[in-house]
mmCIF file of N, CA and C in Angstrom:
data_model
loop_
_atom_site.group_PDB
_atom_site.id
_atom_site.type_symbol
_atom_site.label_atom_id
_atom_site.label_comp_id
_atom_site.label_asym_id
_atom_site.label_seq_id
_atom_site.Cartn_x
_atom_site.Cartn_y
_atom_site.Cartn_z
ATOM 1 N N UNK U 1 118.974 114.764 38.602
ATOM 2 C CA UNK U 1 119.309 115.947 39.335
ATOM 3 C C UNK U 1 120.831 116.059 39.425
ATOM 4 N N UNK U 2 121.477 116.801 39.206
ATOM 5 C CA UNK U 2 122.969 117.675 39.050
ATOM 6 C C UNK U 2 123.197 117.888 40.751
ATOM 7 N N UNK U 3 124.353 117.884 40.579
ATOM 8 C CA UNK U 3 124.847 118.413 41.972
ATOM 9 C C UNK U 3 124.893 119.975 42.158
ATOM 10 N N UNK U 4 125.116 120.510 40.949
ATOM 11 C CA UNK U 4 124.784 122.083 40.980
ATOM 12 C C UNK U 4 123.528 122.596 42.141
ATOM 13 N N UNK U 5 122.220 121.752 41.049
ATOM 14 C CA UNK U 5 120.980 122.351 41.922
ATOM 15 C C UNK U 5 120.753 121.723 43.232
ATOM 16 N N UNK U 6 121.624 121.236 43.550
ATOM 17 C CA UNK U 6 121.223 120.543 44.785
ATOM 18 C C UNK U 6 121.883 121.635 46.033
ATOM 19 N N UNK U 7 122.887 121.996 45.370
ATOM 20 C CA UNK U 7 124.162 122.690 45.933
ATOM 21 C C UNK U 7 123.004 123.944 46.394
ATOM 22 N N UNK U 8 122.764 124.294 45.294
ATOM 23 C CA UNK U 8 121.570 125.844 45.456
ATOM 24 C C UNK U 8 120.395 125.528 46.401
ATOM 25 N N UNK U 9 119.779 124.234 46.314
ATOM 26 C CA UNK U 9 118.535 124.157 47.601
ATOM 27 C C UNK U 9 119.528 123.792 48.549
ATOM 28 N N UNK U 10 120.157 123.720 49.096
ATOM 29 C CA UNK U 10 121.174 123.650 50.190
ATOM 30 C C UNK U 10 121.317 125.208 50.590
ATOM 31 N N UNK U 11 121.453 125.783 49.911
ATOM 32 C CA UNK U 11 122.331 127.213 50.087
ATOM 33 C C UNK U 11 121.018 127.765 50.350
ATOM 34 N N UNK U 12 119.888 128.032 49.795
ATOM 35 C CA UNK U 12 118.843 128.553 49.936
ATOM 36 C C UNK U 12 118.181 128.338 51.493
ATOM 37 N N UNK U 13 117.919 126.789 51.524
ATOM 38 C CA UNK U 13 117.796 126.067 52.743
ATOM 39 C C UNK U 13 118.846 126.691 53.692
ATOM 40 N N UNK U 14 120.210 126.836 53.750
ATOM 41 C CA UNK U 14 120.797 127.273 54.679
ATOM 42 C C UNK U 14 120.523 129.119 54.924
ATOM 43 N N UNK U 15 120.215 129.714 53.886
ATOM 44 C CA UNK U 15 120.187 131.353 54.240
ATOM 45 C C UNK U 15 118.908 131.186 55.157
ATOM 46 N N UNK U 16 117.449 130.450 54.928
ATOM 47 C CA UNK U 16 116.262 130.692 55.564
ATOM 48 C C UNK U 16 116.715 130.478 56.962
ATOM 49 N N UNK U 17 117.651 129.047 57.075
ATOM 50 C CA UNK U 17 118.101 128.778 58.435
ATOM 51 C C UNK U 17 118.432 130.095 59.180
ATOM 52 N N UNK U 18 119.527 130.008 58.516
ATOM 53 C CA UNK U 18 120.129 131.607 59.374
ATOM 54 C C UNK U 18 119.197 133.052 59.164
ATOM 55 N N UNK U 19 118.371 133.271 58.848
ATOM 56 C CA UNK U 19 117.616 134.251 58.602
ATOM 57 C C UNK U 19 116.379 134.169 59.622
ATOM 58 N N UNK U 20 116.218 132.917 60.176
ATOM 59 C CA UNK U 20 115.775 132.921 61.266
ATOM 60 C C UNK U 20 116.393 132.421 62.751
ATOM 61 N N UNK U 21 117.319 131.862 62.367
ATOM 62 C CA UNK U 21 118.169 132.342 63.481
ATOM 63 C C UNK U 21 118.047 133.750 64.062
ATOM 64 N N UNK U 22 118.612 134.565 62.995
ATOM 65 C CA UNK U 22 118.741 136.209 63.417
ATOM 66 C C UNK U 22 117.728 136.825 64.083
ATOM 67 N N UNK U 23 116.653 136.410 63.439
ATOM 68 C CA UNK U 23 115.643 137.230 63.478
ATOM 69 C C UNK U 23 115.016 136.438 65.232
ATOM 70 N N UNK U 24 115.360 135.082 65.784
ATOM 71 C CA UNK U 24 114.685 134.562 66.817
ATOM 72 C C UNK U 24 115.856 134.761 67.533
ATOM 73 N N UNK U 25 117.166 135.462 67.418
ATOM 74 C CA UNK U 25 117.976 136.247 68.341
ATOM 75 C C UNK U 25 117.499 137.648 68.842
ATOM 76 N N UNK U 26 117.347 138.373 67.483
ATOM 77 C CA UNK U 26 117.044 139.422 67.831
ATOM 78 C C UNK U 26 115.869 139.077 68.661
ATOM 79 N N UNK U 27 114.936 138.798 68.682
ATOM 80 C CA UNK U 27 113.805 138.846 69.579
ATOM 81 C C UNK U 27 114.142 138.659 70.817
ATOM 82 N N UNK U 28 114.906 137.805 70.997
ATOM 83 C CA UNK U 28 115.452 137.596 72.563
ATOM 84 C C UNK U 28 115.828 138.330 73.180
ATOM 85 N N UNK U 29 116.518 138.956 72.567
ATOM 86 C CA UNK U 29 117.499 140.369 72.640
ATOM 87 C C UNK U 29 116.215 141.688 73.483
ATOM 88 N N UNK U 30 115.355 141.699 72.513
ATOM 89 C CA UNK U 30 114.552 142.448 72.967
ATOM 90 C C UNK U 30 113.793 142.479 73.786
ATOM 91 N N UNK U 31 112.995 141.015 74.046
ATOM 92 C CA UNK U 31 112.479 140.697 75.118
ATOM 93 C C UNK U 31 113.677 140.775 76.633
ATOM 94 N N UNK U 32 114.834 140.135 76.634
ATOM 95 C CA UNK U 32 115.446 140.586 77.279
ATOM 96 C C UNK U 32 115.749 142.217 77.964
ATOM 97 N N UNK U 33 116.087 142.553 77.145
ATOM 98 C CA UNK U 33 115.775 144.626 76.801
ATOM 99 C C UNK U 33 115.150 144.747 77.811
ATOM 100 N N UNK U 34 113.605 144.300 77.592
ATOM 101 C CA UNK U 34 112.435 144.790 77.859
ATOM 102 C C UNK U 34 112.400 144.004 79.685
ATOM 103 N N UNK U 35 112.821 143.446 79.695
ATOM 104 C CA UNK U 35 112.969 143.115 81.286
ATOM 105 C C UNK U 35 113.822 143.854 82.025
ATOM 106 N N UNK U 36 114.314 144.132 81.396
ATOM 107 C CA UNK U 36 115.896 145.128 82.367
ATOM 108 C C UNK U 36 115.655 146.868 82.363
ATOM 109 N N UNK U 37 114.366 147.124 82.176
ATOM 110 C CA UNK U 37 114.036 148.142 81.664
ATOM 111 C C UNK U 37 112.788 148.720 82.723
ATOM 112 N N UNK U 38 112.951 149.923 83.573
ATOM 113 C CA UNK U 38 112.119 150.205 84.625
ATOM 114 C C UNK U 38 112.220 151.834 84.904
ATOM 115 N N UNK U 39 110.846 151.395 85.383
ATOM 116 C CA UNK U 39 110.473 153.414 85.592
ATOM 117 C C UNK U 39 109.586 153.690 87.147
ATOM 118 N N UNK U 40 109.994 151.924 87.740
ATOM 119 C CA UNK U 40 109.528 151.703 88.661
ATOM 120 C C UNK U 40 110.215 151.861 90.158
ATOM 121 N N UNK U 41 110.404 152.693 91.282
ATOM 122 C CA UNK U 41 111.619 152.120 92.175
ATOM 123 C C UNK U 41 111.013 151.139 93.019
ATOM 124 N N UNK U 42 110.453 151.223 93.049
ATOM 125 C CA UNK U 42 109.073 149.607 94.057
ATOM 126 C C UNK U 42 109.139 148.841 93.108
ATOM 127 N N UNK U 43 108.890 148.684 91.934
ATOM 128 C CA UNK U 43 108.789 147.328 91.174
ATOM 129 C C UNK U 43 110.513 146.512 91.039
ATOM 130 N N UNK U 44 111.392 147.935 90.734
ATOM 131 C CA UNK U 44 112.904 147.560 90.711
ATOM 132 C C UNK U 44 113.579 146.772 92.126
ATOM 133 N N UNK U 45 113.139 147.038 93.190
ATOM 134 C CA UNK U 45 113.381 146.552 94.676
ATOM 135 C C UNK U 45 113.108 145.691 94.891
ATOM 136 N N UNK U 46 111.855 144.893 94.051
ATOM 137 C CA UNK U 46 111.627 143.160 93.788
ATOM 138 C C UNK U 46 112.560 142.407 93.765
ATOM 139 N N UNK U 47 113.341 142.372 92.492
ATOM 140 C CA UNK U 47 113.811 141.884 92.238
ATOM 141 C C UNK U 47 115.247 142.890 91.494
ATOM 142 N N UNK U 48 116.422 143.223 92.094
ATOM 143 C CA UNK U 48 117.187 143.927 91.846
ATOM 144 C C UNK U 48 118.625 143.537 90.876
ATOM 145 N N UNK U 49 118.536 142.138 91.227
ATOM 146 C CA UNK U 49 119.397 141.374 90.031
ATOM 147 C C UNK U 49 118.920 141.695 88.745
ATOM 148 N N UNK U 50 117.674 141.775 88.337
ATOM 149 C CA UNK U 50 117.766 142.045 87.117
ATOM 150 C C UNK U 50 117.600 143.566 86.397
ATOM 151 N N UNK U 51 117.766 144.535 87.153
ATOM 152 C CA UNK U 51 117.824 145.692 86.895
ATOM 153 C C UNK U 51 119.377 146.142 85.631
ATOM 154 N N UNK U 52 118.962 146.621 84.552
ATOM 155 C CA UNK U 52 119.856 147.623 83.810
ATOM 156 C C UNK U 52 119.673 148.891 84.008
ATOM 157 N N UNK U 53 118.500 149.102 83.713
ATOM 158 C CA UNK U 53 118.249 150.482 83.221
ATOM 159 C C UNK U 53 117.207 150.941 84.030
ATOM 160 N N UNK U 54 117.385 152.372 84.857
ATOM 161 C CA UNK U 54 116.429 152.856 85.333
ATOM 162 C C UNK U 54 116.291 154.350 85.468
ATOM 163 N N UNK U 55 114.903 154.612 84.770
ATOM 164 C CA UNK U 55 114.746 155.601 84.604
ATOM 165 C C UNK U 55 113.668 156.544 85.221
ATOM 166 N N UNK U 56 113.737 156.931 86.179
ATOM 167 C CA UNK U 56 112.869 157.961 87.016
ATOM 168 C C UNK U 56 113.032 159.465 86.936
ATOM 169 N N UNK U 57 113.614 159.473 85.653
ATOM 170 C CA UNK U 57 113.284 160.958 85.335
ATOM 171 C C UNK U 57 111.827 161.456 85.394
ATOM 172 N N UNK U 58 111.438 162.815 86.054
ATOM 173 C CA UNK U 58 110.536 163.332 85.978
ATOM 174 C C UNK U 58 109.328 162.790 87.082
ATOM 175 N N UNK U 59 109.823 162.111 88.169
ATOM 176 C CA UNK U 59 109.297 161.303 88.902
ATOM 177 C C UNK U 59 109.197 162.336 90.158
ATOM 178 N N UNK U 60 109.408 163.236 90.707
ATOM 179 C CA UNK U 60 109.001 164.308 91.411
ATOM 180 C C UNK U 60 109.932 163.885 92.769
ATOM 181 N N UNK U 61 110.661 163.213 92.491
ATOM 182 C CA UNK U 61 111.850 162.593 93.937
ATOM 183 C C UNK U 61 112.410 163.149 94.544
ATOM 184 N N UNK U 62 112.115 163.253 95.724
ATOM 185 C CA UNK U 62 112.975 164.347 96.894
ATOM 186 C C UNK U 62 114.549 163.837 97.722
ATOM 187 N N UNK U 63 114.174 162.088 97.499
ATOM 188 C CA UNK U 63 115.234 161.916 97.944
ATOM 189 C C UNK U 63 115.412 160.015 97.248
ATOM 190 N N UNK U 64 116.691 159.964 97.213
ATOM 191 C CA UNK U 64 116.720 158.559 96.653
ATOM 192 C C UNK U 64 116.892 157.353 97.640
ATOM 193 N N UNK U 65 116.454 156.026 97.579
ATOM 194 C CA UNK U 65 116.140 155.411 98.533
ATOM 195 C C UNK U 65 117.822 154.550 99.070
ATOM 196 N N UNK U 66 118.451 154.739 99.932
ATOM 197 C CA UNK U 66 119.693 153.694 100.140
ATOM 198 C C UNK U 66 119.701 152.706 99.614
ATOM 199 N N UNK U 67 118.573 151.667 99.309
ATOM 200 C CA UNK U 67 118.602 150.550 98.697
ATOM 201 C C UNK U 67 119.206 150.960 97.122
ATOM 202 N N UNK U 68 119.142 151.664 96.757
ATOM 203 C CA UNK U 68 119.440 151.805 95.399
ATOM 204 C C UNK U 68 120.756 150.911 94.863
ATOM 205 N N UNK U 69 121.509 150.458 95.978
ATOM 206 C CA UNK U 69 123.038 149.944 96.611
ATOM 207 C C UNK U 69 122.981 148.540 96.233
ATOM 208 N N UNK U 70 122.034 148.323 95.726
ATOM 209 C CA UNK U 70 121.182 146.906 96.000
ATOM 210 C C UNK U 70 121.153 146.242 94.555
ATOM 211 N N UNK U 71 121.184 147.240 93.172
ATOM 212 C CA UNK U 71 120.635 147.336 92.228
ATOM 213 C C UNK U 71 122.485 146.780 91.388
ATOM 214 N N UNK U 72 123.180 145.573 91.612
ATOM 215 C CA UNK U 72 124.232 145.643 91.322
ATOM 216 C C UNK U 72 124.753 145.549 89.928
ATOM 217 N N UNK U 73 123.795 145.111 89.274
ATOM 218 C CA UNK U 73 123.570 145.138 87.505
ATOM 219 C C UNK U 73 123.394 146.268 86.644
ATOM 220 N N UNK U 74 122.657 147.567 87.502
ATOM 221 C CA UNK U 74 122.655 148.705 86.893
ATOM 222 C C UNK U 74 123.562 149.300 86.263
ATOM 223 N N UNK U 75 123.010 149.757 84.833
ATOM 224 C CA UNK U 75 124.376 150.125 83.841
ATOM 225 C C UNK U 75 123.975 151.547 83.313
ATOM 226 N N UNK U 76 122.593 152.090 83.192
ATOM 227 C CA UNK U 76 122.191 153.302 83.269
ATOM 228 C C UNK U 76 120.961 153.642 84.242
ATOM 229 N N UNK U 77 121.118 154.755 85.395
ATOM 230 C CA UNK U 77 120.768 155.506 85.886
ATOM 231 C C UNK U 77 119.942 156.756 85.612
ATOM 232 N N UNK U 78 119.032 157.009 85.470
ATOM 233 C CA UNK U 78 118.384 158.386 85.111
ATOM 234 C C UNK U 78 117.480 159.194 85.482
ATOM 235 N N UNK U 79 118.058 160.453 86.189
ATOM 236 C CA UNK U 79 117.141 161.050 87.727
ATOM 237 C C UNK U 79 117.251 162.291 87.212
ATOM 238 N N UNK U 80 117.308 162.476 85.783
ATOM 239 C CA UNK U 80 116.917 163.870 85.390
ATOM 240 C C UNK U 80 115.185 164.377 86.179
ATOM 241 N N UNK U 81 115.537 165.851 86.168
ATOM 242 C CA UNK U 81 113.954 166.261 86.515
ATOM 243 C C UNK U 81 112.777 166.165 87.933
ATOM 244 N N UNK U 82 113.714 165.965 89.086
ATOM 245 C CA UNK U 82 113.233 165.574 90.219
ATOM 246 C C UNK U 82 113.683 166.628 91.243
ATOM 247 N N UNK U 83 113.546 166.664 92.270
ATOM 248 C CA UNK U 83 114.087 167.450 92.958
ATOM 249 C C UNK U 83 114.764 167.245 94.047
ATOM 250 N N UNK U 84 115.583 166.332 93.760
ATOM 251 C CA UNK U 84 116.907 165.480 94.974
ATOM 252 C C UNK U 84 117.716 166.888 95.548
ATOM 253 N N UNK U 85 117.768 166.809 96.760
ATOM 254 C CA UNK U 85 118.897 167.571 97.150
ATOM 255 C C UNK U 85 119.918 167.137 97.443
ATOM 256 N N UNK U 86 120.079 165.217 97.443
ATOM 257 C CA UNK U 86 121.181 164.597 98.178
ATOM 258 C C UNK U 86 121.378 163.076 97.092
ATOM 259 N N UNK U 87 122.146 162.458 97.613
ATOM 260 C CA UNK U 87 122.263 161.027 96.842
ATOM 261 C C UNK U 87 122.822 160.773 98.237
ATOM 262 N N UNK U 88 121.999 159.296 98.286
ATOM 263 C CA UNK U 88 122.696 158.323 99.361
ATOM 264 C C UNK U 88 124.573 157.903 98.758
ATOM 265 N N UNK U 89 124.681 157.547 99.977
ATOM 266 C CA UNK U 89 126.426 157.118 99.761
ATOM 267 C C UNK U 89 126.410 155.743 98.956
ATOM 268 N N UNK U 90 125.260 154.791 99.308
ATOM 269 C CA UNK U 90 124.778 153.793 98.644
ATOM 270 C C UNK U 90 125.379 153.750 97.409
ATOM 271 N N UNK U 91 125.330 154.391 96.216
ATOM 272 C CA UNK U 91 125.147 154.748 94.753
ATOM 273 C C UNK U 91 126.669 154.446 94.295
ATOM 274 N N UNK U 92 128.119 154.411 95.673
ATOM 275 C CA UNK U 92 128.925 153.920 95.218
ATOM 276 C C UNK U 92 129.066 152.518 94.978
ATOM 277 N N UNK U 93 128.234 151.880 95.607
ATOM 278 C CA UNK U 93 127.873 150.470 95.207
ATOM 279 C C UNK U 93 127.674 149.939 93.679
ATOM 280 N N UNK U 94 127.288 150.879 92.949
ATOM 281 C CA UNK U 94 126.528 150.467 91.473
ATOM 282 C C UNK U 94 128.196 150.509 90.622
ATOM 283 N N UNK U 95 128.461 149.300 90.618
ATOM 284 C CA UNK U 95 129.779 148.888 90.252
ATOM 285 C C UNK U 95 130.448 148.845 88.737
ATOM 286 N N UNK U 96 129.022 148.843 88.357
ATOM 287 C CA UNK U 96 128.591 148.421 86.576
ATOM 288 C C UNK U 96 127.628 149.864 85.727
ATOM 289 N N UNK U 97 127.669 151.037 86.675
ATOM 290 C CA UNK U 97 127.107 152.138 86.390
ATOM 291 C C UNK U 97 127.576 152.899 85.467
ATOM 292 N N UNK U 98 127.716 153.210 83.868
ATOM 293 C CA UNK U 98 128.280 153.767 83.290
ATOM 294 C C UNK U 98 127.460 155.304 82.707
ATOM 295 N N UNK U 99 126.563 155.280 83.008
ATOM 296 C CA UNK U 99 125.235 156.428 82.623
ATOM 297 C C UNK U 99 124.978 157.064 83.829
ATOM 298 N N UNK U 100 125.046 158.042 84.419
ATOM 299 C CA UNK U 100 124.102 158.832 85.209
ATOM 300 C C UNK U 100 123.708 159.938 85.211
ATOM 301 N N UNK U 101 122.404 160.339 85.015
ATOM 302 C CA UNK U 101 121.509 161.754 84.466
ATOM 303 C C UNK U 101 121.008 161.982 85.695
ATOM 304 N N UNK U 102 121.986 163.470 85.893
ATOM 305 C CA UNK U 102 121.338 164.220 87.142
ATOM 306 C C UNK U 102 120.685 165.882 86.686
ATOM 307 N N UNK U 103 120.322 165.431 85.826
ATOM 308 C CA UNK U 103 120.106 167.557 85.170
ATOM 309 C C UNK U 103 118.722 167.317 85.934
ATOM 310 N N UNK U 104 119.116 169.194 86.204
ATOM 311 C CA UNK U 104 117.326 169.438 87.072
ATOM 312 C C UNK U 104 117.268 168.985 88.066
ATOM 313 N N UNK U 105 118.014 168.861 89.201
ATOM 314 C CA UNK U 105 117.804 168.853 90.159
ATOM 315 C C UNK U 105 118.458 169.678 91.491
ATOM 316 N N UNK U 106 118.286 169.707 92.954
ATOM 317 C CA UNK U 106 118.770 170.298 93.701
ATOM 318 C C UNK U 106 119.706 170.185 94.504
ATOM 319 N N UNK U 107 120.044 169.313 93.608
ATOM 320 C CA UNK U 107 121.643 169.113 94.342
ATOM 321 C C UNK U 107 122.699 170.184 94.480
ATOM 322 N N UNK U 108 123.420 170.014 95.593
ATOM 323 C CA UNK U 108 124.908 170.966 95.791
ATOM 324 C C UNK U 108 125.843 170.521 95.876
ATOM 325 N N UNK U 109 125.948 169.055 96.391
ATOM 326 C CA UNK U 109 127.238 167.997 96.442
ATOM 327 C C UNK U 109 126.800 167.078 95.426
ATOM 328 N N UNK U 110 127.625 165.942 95.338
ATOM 329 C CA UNK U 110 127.876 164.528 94.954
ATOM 330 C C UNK U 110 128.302 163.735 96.267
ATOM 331 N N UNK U 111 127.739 163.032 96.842
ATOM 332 C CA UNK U 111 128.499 161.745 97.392
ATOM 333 C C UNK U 111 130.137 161.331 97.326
ATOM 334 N N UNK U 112 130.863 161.584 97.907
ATOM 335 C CA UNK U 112 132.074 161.260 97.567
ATOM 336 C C UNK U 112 132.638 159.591 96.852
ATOM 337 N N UNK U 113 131.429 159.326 97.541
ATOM 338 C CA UNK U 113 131.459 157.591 96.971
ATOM 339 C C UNK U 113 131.667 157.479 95.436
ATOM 340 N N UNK U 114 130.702 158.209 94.593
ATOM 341 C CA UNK U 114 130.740 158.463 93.707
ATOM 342 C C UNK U 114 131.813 158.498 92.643
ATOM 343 N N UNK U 115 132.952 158.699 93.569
ATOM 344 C CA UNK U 115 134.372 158.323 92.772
ATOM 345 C C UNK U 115 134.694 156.682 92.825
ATOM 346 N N UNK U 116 134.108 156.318 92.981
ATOM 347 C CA UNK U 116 134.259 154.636 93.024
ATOM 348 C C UNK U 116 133.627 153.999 92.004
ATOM 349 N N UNK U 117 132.694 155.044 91.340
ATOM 350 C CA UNK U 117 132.303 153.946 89.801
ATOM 351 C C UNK U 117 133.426 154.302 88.607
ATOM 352 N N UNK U 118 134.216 153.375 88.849
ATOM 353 C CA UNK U 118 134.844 153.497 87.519
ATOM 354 C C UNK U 118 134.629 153.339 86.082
ATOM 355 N N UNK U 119 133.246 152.535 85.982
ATOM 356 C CA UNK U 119 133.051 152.348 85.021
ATOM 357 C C UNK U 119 132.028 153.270 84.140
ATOM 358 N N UNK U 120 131.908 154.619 85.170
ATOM 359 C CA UNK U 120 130.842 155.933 84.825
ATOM 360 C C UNK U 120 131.410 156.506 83.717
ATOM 361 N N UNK U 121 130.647 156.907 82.836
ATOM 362 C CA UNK U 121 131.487 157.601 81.412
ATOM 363 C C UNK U 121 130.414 158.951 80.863
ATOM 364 N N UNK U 122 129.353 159.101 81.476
ATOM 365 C CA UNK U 122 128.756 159.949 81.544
ATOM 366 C C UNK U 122 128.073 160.264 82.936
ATOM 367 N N UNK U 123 128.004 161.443 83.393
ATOM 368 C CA UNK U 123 127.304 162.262 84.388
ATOM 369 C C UNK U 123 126.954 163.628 84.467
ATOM 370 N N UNK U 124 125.483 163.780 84.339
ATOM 371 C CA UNK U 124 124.758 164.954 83.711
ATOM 372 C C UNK U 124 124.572 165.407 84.873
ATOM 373 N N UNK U 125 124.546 166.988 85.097
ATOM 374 C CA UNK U 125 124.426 167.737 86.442
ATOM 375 C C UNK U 125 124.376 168.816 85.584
ATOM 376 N N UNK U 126 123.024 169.931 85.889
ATOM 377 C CA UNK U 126 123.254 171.396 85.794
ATOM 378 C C UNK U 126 122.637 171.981 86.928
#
């Protein structure tokens, strides 16, 4: 046996390595995803550390709960389609909030708090 072909089951051996590497990252990735991911506000209030993403669009909401203040990991917000007339002051709390979808609803103000997420880069209101 040559050192050539040895060189090549090495190299071969090393792409499968890393080819499942990737592929048992990505999964993590997703399963992760998939935990941070809610359409629940009772299931999200469990456990609020692990909240990213929450989405209660279309959820028929009259008003949002103060705890929401609570949710300090949240990075998208989404309350399209409900019929809020108010946002708690709470919501300046969400420190890490860069998403928030307010279309469709009955709002007339914003919370002044609201100027305290700096890290907001979208906010939907019609």
């Amino acid at each position: 046996m040559n050192f050539q072909s040895i060189n090549i089951r090495l190299n071969k051996r090393l792409m499968i390595l890393l080819i499942l590497i990737c592929f048992s990252c990505k999964l993590q990735a997703q399963s992760n995803e998939a935990q941070t991911y809610y359409r629940n506000i009772t299931e999200v209030l469990k456990n609020p550390q692990n909240v990213r993403i929450l989405n209660l669009s279309g959820s028929k909401l009259t008003t949002l709960p103060g705890e929401i203040g609570k949710l300090q990991n949240l990075q998208l917000l989404n309350l399209d389609d409900n019929q809020l007339i108010a946002l708690p002051k709470e919501i300046g709390r969400l420190q890490k909030l860069e998403s928030l979808g307010l279309d469709h609803n009955q709002l007339n103000a914003l919370p002044k708090e609201i100027g305290k997420l700096q890290k907001l880069q979208t906010n939907l209101v019609t």
